[in-house]
CSV table of C-alpha atoms in Angstrom, one decimal:
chain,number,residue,atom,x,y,z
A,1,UNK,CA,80.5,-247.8,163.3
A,2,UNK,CA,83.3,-246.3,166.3
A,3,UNK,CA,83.7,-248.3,169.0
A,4,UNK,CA,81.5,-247.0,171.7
A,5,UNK,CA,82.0,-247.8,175.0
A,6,UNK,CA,80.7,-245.0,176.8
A,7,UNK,CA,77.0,-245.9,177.7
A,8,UNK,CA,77.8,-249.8,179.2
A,9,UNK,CA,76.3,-249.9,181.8
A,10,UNK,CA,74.8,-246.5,182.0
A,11,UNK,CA,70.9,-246.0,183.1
A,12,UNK,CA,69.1,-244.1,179.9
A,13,UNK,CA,66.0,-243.1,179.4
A,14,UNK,CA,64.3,-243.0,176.2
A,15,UNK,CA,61.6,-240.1,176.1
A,16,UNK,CA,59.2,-240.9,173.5
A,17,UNK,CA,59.4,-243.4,170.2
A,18,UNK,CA,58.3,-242.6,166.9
A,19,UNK,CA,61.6,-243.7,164.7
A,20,UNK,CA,64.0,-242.1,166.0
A,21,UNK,CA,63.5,-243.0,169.7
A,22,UNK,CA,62.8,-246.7,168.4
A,23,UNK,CA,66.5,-246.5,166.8
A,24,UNK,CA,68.1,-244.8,169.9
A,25,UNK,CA,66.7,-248.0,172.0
A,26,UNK,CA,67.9,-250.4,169.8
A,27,UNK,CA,71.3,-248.7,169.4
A,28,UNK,CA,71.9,-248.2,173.1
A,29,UNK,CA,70.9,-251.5,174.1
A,30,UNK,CA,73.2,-253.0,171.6
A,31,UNK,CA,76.0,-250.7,173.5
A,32,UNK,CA,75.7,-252.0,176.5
A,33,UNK,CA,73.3,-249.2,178.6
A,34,UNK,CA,70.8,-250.5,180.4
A,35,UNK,CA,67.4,-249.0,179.1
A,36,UNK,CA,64.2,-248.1,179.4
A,37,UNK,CA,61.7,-246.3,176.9
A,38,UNK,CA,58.5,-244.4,178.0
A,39,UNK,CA,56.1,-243.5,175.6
A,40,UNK,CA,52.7,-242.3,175.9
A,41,UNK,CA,50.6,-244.4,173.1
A,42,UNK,CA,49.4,-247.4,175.7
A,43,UNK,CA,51.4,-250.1,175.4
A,44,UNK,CA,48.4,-252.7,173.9
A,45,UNK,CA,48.7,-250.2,170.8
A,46,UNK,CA,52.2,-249.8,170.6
A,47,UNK,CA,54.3,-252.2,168.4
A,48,UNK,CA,57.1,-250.1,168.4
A,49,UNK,CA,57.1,-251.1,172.0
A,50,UNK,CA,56.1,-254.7,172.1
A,51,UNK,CA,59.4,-255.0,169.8
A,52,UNK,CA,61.5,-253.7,172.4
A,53,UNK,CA,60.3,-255.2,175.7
A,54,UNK,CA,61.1,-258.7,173.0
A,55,UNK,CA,64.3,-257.6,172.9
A,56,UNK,CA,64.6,-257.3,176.3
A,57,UNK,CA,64.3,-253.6,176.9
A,58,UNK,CA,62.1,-252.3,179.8
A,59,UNK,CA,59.0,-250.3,178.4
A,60,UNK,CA,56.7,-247.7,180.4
A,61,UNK,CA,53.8,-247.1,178.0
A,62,UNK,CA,50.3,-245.2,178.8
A,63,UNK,CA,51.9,-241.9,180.3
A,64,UNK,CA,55.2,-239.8,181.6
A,65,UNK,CA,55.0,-240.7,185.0
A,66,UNK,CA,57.2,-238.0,186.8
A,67,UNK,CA,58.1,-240.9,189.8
A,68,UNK,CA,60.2,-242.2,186.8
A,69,UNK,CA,63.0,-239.9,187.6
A,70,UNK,CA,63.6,-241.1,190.8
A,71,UNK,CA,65.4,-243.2,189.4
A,72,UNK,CA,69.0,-242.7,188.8
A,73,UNK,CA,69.3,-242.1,185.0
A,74,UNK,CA,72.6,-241.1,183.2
A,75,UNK,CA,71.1,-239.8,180.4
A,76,UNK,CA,68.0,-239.1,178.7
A,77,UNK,CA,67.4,-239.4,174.8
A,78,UNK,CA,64.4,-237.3,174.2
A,79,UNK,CA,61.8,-237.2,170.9
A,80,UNK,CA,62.7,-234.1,169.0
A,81,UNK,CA,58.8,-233.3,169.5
A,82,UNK,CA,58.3,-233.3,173.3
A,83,UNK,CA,59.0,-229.9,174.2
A,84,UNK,CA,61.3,-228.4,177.1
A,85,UNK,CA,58.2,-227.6,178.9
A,86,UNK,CA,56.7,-231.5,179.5
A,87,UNK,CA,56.9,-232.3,183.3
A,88,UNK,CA,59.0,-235.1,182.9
A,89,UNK,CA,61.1,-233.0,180.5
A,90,UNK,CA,61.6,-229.8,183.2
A,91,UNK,CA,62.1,-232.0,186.1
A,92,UNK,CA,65.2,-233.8,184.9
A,93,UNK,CA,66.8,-230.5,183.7
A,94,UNK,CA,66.0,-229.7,187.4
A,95,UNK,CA,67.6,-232.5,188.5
A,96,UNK,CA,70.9,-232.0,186.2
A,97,UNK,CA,70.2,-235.1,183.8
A,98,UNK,CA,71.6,-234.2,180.3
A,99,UNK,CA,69.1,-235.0,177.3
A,100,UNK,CA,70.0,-235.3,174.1
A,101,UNK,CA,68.1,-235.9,171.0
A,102,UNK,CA,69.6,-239.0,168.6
A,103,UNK,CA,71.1,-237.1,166.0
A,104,UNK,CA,74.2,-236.7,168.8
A,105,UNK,CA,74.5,-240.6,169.3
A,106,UNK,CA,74.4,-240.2,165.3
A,107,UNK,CA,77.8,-238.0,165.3
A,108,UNK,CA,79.3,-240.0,168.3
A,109,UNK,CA,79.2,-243.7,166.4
A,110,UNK,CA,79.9,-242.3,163.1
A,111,UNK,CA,82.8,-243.6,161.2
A,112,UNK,CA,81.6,-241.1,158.2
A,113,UNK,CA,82.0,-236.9,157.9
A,114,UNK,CA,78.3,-235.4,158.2
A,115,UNK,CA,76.9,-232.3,156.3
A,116,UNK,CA,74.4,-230.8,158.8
A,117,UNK,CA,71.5,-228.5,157.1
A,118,UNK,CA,68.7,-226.4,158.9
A,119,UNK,CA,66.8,-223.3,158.7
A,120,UNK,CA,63.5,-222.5,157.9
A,121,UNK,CA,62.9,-223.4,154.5
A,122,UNK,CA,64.2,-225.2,152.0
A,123,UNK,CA,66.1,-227.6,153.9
A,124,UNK,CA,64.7,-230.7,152.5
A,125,UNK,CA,65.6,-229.5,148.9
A,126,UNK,CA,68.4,-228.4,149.9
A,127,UNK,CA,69.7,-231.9,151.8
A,128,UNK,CA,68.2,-233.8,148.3
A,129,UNK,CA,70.5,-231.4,146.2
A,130,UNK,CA,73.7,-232.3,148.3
A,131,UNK,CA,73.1,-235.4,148.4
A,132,UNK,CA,72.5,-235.8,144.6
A,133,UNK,CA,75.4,-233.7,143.5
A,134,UNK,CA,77.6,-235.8,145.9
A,135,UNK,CA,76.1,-239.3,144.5
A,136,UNK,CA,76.6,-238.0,141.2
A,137,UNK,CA,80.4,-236.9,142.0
A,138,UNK,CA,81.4,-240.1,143.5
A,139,UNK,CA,81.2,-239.5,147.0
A,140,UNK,CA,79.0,-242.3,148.2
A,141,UNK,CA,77.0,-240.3,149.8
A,142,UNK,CA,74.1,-241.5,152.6
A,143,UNK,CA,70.9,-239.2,153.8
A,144,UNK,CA,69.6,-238.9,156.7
A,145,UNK,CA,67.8,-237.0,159.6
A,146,UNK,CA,65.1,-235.1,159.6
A,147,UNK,CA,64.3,-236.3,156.1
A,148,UNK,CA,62.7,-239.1,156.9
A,149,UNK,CA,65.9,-241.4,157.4
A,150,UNK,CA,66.7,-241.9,160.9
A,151,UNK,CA,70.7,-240.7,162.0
A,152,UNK,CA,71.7,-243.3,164.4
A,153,UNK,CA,70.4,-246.0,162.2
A,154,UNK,CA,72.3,-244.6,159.1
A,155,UNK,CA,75.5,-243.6,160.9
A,156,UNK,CA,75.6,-247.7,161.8
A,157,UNK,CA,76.2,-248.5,158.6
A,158,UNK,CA,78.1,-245.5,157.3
A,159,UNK,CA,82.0,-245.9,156.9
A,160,UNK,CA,85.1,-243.2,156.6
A,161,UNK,CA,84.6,-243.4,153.1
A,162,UNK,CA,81.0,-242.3,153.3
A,163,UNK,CA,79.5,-239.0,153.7
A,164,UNK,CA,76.3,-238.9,156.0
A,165,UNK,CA,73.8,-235.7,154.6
A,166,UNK,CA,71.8,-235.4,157.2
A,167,UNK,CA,69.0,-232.6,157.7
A,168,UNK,CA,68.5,-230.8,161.4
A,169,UNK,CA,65.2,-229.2,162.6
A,170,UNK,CA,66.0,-226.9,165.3
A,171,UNK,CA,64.0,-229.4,168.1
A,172,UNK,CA,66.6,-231.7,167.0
A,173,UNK,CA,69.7,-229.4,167.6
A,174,UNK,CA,68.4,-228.2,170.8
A,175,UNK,CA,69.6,-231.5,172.0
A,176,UNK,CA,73.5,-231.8,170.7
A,177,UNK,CA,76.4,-231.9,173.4
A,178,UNK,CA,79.0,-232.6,170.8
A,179,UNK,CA,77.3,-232.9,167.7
A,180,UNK,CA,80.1,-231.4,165.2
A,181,UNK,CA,79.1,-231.6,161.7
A,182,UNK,CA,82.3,-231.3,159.1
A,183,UNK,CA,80.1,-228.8,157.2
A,184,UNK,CA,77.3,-226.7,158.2
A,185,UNK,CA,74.3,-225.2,156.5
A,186,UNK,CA,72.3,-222.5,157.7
A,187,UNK,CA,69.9,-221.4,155.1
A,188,UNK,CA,67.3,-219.0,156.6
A,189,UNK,CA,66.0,-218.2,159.7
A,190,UNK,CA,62.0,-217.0,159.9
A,191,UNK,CA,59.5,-217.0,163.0
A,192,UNK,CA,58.9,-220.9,162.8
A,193,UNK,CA,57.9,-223.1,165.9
A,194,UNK,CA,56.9,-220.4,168.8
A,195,UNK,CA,54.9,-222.7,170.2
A,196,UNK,CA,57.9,-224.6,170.8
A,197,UNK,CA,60.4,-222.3,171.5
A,198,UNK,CA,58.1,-219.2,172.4
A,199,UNK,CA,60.2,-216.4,171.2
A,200,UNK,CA,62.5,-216.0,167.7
A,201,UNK,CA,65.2,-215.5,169.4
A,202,UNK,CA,65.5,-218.8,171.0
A,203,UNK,CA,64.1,-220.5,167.7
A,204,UNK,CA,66.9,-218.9,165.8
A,205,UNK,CA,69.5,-220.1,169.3
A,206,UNK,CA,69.1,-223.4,168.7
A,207,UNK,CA,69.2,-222.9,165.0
A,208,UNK,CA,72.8,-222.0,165.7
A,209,UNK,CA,73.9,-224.8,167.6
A,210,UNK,CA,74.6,-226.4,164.4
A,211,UNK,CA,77.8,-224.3,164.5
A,212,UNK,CA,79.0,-224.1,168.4
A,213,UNK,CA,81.0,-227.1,167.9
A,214,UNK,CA,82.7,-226.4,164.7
A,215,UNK,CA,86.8,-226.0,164.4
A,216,UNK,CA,88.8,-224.0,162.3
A,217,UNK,CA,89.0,-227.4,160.3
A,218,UNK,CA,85.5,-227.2,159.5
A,219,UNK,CA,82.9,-225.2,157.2
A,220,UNK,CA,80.0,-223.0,157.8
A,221,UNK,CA,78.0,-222.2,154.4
A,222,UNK,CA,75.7,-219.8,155.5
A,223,UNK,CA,73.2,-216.8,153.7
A,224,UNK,CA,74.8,-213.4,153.6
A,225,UNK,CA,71.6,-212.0,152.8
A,226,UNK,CA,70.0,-213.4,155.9
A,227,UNK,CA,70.8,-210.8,158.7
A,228,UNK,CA,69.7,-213.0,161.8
A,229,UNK,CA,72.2,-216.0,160.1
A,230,UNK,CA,75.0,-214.0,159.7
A,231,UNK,CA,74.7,-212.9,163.7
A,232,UNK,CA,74.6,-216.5,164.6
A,233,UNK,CA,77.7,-217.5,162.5
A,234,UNK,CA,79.6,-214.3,163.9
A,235,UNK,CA,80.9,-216.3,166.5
A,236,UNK,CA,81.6,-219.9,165.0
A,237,UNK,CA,85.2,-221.1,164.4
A,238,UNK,CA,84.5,-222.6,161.2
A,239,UNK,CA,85.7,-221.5,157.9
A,240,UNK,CA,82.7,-219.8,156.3
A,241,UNK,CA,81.9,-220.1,153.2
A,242,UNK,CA,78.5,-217.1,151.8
A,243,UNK,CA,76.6,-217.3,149.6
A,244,UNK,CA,74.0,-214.7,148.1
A,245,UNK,CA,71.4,-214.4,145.4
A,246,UNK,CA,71.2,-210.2,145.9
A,247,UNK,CA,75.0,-209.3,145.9
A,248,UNK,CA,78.5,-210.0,144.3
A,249,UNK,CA,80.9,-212.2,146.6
A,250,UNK,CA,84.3,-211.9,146.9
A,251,UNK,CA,84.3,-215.8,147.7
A,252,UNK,CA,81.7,-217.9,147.6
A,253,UNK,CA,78.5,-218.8,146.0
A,254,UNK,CA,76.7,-216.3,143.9
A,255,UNK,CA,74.2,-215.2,141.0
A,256,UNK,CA,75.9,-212.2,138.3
A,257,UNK,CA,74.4,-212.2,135.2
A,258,UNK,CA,72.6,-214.8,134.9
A,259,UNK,CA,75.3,-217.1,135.8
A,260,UNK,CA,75.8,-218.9,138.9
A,261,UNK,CA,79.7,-218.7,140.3
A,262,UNK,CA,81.5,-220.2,143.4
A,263,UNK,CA,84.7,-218.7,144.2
A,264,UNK,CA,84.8,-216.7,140.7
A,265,UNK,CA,84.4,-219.6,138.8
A,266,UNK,CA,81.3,-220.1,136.6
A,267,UNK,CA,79.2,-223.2,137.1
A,268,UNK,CA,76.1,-222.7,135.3
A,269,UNK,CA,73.2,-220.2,133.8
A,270,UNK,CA,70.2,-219.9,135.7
A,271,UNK,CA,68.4,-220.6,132.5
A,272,UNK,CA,69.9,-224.2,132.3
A,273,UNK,CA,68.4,-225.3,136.0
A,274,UNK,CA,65.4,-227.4,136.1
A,275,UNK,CA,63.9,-226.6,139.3
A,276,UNK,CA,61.5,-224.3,139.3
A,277,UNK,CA,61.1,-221.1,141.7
A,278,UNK,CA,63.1,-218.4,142.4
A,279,UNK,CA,63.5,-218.9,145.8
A,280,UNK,CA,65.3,-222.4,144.9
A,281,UNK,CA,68.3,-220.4,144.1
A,282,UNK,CA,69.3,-220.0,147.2
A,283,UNK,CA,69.0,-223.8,148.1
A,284,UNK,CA,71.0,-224.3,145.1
A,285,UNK,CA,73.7,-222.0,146.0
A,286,UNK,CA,73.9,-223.5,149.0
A,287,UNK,CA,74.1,-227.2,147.8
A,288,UNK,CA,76.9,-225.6,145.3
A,289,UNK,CA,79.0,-224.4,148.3
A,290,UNK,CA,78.8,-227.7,150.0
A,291,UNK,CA,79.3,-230.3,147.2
A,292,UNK,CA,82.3,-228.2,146.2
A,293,UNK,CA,83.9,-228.1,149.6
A,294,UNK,CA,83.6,-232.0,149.0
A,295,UNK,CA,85.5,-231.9,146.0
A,296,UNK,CA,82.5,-232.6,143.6
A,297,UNK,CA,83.7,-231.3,140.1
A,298,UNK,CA,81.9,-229.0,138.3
A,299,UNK,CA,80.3,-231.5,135.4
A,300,UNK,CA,78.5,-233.7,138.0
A,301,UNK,CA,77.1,-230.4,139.5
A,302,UNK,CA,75.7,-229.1,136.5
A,303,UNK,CA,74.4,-232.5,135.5
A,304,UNK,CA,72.2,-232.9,138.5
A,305,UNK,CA,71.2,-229.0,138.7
A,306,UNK,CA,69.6,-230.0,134.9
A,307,UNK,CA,67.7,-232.8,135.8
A,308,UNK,CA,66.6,-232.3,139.4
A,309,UNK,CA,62.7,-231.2,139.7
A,310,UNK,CA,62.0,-231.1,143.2
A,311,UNK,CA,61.1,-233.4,146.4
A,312,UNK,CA,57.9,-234.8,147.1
A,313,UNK,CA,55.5,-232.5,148.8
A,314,UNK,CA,57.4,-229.6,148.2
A,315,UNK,CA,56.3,-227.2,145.0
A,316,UNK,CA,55.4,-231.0,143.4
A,317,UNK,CA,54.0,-231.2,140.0
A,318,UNK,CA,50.7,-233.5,140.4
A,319,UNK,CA,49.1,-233.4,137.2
A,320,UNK,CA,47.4,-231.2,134.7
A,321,UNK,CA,43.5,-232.1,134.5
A,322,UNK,CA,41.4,-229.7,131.9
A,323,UNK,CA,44.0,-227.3,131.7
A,324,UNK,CA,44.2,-226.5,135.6
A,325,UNK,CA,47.5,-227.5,137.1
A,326,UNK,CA,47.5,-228.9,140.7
A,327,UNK,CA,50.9,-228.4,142.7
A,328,UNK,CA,51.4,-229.8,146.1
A,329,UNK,CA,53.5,-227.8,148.7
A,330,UNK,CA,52.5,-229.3,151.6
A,331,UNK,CA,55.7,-228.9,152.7
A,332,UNK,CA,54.9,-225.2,153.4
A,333,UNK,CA,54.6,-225.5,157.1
A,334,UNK,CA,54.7,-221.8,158.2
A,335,UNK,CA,54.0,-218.5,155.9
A,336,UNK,CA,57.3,-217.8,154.4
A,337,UNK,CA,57.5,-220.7,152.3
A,338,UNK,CA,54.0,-220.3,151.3
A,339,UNK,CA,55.1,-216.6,150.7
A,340,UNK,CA,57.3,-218.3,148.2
A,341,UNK,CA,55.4,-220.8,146.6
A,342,UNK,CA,53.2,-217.7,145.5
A,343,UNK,CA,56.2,-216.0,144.1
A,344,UNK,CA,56.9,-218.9,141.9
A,345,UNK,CA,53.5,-218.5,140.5
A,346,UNK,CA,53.8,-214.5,139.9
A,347,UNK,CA,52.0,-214.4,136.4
A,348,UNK,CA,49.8,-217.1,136.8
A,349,UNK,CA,45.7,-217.1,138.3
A,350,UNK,CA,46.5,-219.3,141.3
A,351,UNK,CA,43.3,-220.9,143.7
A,352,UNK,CA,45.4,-221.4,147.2
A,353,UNK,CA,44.2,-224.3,149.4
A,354,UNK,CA,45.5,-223.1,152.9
A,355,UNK,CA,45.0,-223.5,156.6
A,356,UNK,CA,46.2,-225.8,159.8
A,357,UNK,CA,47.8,-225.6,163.0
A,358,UNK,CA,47.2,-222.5,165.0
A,359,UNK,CA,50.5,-221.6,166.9
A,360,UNK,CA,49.2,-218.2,167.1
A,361,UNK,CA,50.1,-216.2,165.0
A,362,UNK,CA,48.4,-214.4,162.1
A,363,UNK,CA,49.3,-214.1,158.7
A,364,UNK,CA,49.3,-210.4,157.3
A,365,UNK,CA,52.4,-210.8,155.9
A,366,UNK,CA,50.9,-212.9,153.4
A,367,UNK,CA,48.9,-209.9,152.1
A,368,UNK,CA,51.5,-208.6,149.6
A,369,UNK,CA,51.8,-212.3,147.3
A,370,UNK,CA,47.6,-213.0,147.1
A,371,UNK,CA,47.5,-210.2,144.1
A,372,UNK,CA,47.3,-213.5,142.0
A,373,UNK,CA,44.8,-215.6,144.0
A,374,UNK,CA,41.4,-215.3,143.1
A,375,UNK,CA,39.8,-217.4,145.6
A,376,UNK,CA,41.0,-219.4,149.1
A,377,UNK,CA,39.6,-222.6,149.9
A,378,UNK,CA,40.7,-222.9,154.3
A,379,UNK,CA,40.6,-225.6,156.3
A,380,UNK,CA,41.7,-226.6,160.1
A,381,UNK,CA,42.5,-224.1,163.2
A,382,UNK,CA,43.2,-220.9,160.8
A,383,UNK,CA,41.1,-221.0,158.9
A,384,UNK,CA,39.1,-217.8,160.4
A,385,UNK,CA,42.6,-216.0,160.7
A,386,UNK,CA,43.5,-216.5,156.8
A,387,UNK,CA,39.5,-215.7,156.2
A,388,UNK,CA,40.3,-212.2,157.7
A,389,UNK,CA,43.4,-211.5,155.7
A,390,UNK,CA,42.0,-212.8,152.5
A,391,UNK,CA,39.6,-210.4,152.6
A,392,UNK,CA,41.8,-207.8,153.5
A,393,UNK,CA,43.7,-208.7,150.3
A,394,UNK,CA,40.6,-208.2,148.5
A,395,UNK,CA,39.8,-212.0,148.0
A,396,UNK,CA,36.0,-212.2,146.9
A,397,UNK,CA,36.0,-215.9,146.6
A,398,UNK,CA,36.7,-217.6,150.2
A,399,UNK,CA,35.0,-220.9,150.8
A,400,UNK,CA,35.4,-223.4,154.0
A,401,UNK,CA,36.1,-227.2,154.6
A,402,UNK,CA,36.4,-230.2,156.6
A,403,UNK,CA,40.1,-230.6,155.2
A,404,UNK,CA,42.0,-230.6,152.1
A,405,UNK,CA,40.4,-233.8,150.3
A,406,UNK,CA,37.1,-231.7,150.3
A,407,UNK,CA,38.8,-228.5,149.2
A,408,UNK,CA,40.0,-230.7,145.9
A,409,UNK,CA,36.7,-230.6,144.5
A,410,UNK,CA,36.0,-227.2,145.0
A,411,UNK,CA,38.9,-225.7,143.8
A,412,UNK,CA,38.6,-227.3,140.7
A,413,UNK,CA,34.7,-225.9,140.2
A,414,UNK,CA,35.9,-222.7,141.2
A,415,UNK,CA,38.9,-223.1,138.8
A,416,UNK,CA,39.1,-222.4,134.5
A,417,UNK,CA,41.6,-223.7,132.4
A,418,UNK,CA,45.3,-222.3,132.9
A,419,UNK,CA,44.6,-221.6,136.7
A,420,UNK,CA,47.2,-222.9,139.2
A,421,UNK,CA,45.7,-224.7,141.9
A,422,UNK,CA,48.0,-224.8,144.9
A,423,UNK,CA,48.0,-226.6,148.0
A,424,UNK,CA,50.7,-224.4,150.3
A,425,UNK,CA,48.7,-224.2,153.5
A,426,UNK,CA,51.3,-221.8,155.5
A,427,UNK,CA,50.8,-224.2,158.7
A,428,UNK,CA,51.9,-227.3,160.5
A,429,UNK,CA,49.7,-230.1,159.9
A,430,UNK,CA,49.4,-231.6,163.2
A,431,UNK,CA,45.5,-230.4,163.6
A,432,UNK,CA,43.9,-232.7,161.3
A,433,UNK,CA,47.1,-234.5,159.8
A,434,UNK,CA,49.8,-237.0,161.9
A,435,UNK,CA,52.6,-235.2,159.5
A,436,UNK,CA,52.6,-232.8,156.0
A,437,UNK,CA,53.1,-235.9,154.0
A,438,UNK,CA,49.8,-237.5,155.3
A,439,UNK,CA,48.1,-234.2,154.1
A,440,UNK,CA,50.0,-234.2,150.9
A,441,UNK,CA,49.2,-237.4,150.0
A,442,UNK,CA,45.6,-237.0,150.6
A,443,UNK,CA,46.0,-234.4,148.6
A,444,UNK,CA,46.9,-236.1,145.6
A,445,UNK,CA,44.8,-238.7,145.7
A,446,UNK,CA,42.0,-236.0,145.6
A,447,UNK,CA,43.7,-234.3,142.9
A,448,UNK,CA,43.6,-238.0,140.9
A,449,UNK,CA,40.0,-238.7,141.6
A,450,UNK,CA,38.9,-235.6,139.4
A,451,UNK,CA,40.2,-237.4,136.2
């Protein structure tokens, strides 16, 4: 870890805990800042709390009293979840206070280089991929971020001989100052998180902040065939580095013939990778481009792109029961990776198990990849609006639940053997579910029950 000496003494408030405001406490304490966390979960309930005020950390629990910023606070280090539009949150930009979210403390202790990734989808296969083909070169390797590993915590223990692989959301990189990753992935952008951010366009802004700090000593790997991503990296100083599954590259990563090339040199067939989907090709380009601009040889790429099967709760293989095989992509948080969860299932008869958060959209662009469903089984705060555009799909088999553990059993008596029963429910969880892996997990269990 650098020696940090820039928050002794400094008054910082932490906005919220979950892990990664429990690590930013810890972390700042330990460099000197005086500070105090405020989270809403009452205080009586909260052991992420009770563990700080033990260490001798000030702790406001129960609400985000707004009198809390008449205090003279440096800095505040805000939950990636709480959105610009809290009280407390809008009053302190009023008041000038920067806020920050922890993946910058992250990139300001770390003694290691850091591989940022974000964009709509595929991120999380995307980080694993990286960070496998990197283990597998030799590159020590360490993941973190949005992944489930908290930054700060990581970037402690990380040294210059360490690389840290850390995945971004874009409520995360909304709150970077300096934040300068050595290389940068943009994948995709997609309508994701209006709630949050209320339009595209400021969705897809703070998707690009993984770039604005970048130097001509650093990369950008970014997807020529995504319009709104090439606009964002049109103004980044880093070298960039395309790739494309549609079109021929003068440099790069791409897809000719079967054969995946970066910079005109082959690396492997297509036939030859075990992870399924076509829409993981573009993940694996981009994992190419970045464990090559790491110096990963060629061998240790092909050997992982031959063995690696996926991440948990995205496109997972659960089990075959009676010929019916159950797939959990709960993972699929908005419509275009449900979108391509259905394309990986083109030929197959496929019973979708959808439905969740309503951040109000609706979901006709989902029409064109049902052709294969025969029947919907909804659940949570959509489930009218995916009722309306299953029948417009010509759907004759929609049925209603509590949740997903009730839409197991009926997708399975609804099902015959060689049916594909997917769980890719094209919404955030947060209605019924505290995260997608809470959901996918019930999931499972369901799915295990039926043997």
């Amino acid at each position: 870890m650098k020696k940090v000496t820039m928050y002794q003494n400094k008054n910082v408030l932490i906005l919220g805990l979950a892990k990664s405001g429990f690590a930013a406490a810890k972390l700042l304490h330990e460099l000197g800042a005086k500070v105090t966390v405020n989270d809403q979960k009452p205080f009586e309930e909260n052991e992420a709390a009770q563990s700080l005020e033990r260490m001798g950390i000030r702790v406001i629990c129960g609400s985000h009293p707004l009198e809390l910023l008449d205090e003279p606070f440096d800095l505040i280090v805000k939950n990636p979840g709480i959105p610009y539009y809290n009280p407390l949150v809008a009053k302190a930009m009023e008041k000038g206070i920067p806020i920050i979210t922890e993946v910058e403390l992250a990139y300001q202790i770390s003694e290691a280089p850091l591989i940022g990734i974000t964009g709509s989808n595929g991120k999380t296969t995307t980080t694993t991929l990286i960070y496998e083909m990197l283990k597998e070169g030799g590159k020590q390797p360490l993941i973190a971020g949005n992944i489930g590993t908290v930054a700060c915590e990581v970037a402690k223990e990380a040294s210059s001989e360490n690389w840290i692989v850390t995945e971004l959301s874009s409520f995360q990189l909304m709150g970077i100052i300096d934040f300068q990753p050595k290389i940068s992935v943009l994948l995709n952008i997609f309508n994701a998180h209006l709630d949050y951010h209320g339009t595209k366009e400021e969705y897809a802004k703070a998707k690009g902040n993984l770039f604005k700090n970048q130097t001509n000593d650093d990369f950008a790997v970014v997807n020529a065939d995504d319009e709104t991503v090439m606009k964002l990296v049109q103004s980044s100083d880093a070298q960039k580095v395309f790739f494309s599954t549609t079109q021929r590259l003068q440099s790069g990563a791409w897809i000719e013939n079967g054969i995946i090339y970066f910079n005109g040199e082959k690396i492997i067939e297509t036939k030859d990778i075990a992870l399924p989907g076509k829409h993981n090709l573009e993940n694996i380009l981009a994992a190419i481009s970045a464990a090559k601009l790491t110096g990963v040889d060629n061998e240790a790429i092909v050997r992982v792109l031959k063995t690696f099967t996926g991440v948990k709760h995205r496109l997972q293989f659960v089990i075959e029961v009676n010929g019916r095989k159950f797939y959990n992509d709960s993972k699929a948080t908005n419509i275009l990776a449900t979108q391509k969860a259905l394309s990986a299932f083109e030929n197959d008869s496929i019973i979708l198990l959808a439905g969740g958060l309503d951040r109000g959209n609706e979901f006709d662009e989902l029409i064109p990849y049902l052709k294969n469903v025969k029947a919907m089984i909804l659940f949570g705060q959509t489930a009218r609006k995916l009722e309306r555009v299953a029948k417009e799909a010509g759907i004759e088999i929609i049925e209603h639940v509590d949740n997903v553990e009730k839409a197991v059993p009926i997708a399975y008596e609804l099902s015959q053997p060689g049916d594909i029963i997917l769980l890719s429910p094209a919404c955030a969880s947060w209605d019924q579910y505290k995260t997608f892996e809470q959901r996918g997990d019930i999931f499972i269990g369901a799915v295990h029950k039926l043997k």
